[in-house]
Short mmCIF file of C-alpha atoms in Angstrom, two decimals:
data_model
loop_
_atom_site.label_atom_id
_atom_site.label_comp_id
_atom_site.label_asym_id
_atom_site.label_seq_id
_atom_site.Cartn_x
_atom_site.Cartn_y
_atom_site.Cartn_z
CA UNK O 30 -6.76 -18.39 20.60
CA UNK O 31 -8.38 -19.27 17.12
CA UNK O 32 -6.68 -18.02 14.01
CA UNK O 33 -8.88 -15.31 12.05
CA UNK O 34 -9.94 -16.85 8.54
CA UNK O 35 -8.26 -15.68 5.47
CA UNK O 36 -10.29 -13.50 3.55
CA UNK O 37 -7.93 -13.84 0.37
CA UNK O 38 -8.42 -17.71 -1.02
CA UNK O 39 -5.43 -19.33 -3.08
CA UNK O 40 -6.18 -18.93 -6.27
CA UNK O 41 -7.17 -15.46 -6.36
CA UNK O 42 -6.40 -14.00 -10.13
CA UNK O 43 -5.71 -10.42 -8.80
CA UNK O 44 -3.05 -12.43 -6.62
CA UNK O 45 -0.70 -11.65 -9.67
CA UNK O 46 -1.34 -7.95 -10.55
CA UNK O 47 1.23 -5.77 -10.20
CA UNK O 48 0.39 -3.98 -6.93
CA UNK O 49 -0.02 -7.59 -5.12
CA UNK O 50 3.13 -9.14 -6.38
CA UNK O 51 5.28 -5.73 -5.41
CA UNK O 52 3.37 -5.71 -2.37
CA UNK O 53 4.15 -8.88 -1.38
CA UNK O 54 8.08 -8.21 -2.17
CA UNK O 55 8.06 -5.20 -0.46
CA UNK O 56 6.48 -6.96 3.05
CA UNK O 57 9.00 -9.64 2.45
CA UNK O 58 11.81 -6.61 2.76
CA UNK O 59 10.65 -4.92 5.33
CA UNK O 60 9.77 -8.49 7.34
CA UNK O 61 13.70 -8.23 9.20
CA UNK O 62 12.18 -10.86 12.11
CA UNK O 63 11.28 -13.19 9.12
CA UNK O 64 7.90 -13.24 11.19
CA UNK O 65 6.58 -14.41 7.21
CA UNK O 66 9.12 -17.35 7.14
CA UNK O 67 7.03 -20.12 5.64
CA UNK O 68 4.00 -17.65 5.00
CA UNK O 69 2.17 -18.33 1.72
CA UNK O 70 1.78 -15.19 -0.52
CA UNK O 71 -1.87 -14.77 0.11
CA UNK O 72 -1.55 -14.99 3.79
CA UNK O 73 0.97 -12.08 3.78
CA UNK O 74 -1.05 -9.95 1.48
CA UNK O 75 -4.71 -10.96 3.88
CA UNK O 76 -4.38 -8.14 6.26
CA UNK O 77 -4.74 -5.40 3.75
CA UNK O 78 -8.29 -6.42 2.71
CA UNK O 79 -10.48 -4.58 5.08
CA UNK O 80 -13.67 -6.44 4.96
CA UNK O 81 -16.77 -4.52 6.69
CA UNK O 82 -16.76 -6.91 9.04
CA UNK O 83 -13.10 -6.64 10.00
CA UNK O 84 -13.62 -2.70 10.31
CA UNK O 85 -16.19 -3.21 12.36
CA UNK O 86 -14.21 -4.94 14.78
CA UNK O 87 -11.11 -1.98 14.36
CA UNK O 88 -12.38 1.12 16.90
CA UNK O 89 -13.28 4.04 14.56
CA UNK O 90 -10.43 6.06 16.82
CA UNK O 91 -7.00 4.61 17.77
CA UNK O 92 -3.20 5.08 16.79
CA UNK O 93 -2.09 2.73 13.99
CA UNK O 94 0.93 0.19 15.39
CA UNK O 95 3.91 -0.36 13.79
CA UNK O 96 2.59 -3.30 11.83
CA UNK O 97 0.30 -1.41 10.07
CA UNK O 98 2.67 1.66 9.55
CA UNK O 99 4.59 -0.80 7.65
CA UNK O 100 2.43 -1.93 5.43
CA UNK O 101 1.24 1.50 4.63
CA UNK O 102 4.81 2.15 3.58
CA UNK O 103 4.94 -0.68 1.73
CA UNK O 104 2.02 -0.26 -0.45
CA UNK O 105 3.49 3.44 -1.22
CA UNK O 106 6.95 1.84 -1.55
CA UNK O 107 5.31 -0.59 -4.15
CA UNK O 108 3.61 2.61 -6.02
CA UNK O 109 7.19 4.38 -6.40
CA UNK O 110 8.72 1.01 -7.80
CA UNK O 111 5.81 0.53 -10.33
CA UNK O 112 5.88 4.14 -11.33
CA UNK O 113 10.10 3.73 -11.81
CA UNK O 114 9.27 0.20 -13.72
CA UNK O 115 6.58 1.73 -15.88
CA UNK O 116 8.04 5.55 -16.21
CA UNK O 117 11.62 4.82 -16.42
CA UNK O 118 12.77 7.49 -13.89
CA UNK O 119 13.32 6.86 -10.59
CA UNK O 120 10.22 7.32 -7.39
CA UNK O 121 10.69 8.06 -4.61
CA UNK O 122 8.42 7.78 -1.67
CA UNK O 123 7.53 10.26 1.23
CA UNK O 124 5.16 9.54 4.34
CA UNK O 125 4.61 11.44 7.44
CA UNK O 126 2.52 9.86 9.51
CA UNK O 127 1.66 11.31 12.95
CA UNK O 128 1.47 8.81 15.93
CA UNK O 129 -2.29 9.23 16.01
CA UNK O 130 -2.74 7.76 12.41
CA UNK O 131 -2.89 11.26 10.26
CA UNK O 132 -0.85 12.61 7.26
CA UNK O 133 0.30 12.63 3.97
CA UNK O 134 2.16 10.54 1.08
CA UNK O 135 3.97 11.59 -1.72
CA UNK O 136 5.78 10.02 -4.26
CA UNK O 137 8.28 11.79 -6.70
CA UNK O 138 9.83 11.71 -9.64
CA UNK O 139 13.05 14.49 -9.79
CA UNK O 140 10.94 17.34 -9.36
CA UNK O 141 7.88 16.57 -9.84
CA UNK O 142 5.25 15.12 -7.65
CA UNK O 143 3.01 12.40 -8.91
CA UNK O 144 0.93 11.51 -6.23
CA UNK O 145 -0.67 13.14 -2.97
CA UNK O 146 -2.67 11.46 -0.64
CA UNK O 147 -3.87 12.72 2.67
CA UNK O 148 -3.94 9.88 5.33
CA UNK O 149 -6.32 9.43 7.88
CA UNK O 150 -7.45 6.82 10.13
CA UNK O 151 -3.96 4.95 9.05
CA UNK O 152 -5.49 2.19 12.00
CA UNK O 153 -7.91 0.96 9.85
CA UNK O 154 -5.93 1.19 6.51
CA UNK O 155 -6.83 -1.33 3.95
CA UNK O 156 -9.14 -2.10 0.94
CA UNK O 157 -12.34 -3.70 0.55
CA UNK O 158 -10.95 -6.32 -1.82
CA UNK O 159 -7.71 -7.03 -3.81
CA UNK O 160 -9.63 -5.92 -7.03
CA UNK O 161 -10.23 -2.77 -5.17
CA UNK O 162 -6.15 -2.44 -4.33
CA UNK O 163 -5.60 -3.32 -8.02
CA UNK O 164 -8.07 -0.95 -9.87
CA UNK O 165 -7.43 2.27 -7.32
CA UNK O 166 -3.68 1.36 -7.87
CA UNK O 167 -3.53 1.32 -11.52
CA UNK O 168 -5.84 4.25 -11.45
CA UNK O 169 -3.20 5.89 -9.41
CA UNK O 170 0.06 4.73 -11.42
CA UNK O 171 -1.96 5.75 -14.67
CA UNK O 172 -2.48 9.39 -13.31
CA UNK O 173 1.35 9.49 -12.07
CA UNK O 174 2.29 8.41 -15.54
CA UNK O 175 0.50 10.78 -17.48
CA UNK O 176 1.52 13.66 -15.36
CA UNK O 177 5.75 12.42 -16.08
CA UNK O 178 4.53 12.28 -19.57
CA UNK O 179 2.87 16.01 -19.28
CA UNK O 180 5.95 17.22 -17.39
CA UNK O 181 9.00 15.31 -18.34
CA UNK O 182 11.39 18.02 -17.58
CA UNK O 183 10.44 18.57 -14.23
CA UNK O 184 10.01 14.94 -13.94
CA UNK O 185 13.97 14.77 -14.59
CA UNK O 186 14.90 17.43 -13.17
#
């Protein structure tokens, strides 16, 4: 069986924004098989571009596995830490995710809640590149930043 080509090429420059380098930290973590033993970063981070072509080959309805619950908790799990980093008060992530790929995200800070994202089609989650992951990221972290800022005592509460 032939190994799928990498869509993310060494050398990539948004291989060391934020969101990719948490990212990549955060698979390591949750990797307890050490199935990414020997991996290179850009291998690990590959399967959360979502090419056209590689939706294309995804059914438009199916139930996500576990793989790719994972790494939907790890991209949220990498939002909370760079909100914490860049806010100074700790996130802290929420998912539901319902075994036929629907739901919802969260991520708070005390009392306050910074970001809210309905999830669908988790099967086919991804972006179309990593400069997509790293703009809609920052975008996001931005928002969740100037809402602590806006709200700082509910934000500690």
């Amino acid at each position: 069986m032939a190994q799928p080509a990498l869509v993310v090429e060494a050398g990539d420059p948004f291989m060391t924004s934020d969101i990719v380098v948490e990212m990549v930290k955060q698979l390591r973590a949750l990797d307890t098989y050490d199935t990414y033993e020997g991996w290179s970063e850009e291998k690990i981070i590959d399967p959360l571009v979502m090419t056209k072509e590689r939706k294309r080959e995804i059914p438009i309805i199916g139930d996500p596995d576990e793989i790719t619950l994972a790494r939907v908790k790890a991209y949220y799990n990498s939002i909370a830490s760079l909100i914490e980093k860049k806010g100074g008060l700790m996130a802290v992530p929420v998912i539901n995710i319902t075994h036929e790929g629907f739901g919802r995200a969260l991520v708070l800070v005390g009392k306050l809640i910074v970001v809210d994202k309905v999830l669908r089609d988790v099967h086919r989650f991804g972006f179309p590149s990593l400069e997509d992951l790293a703009s809609k990221t920052d975008a996001t972290i931005e928002k969740a930043l100037g809402l602590i800022t806006t709200y700082r005592e509910v934000a500690e509460a």
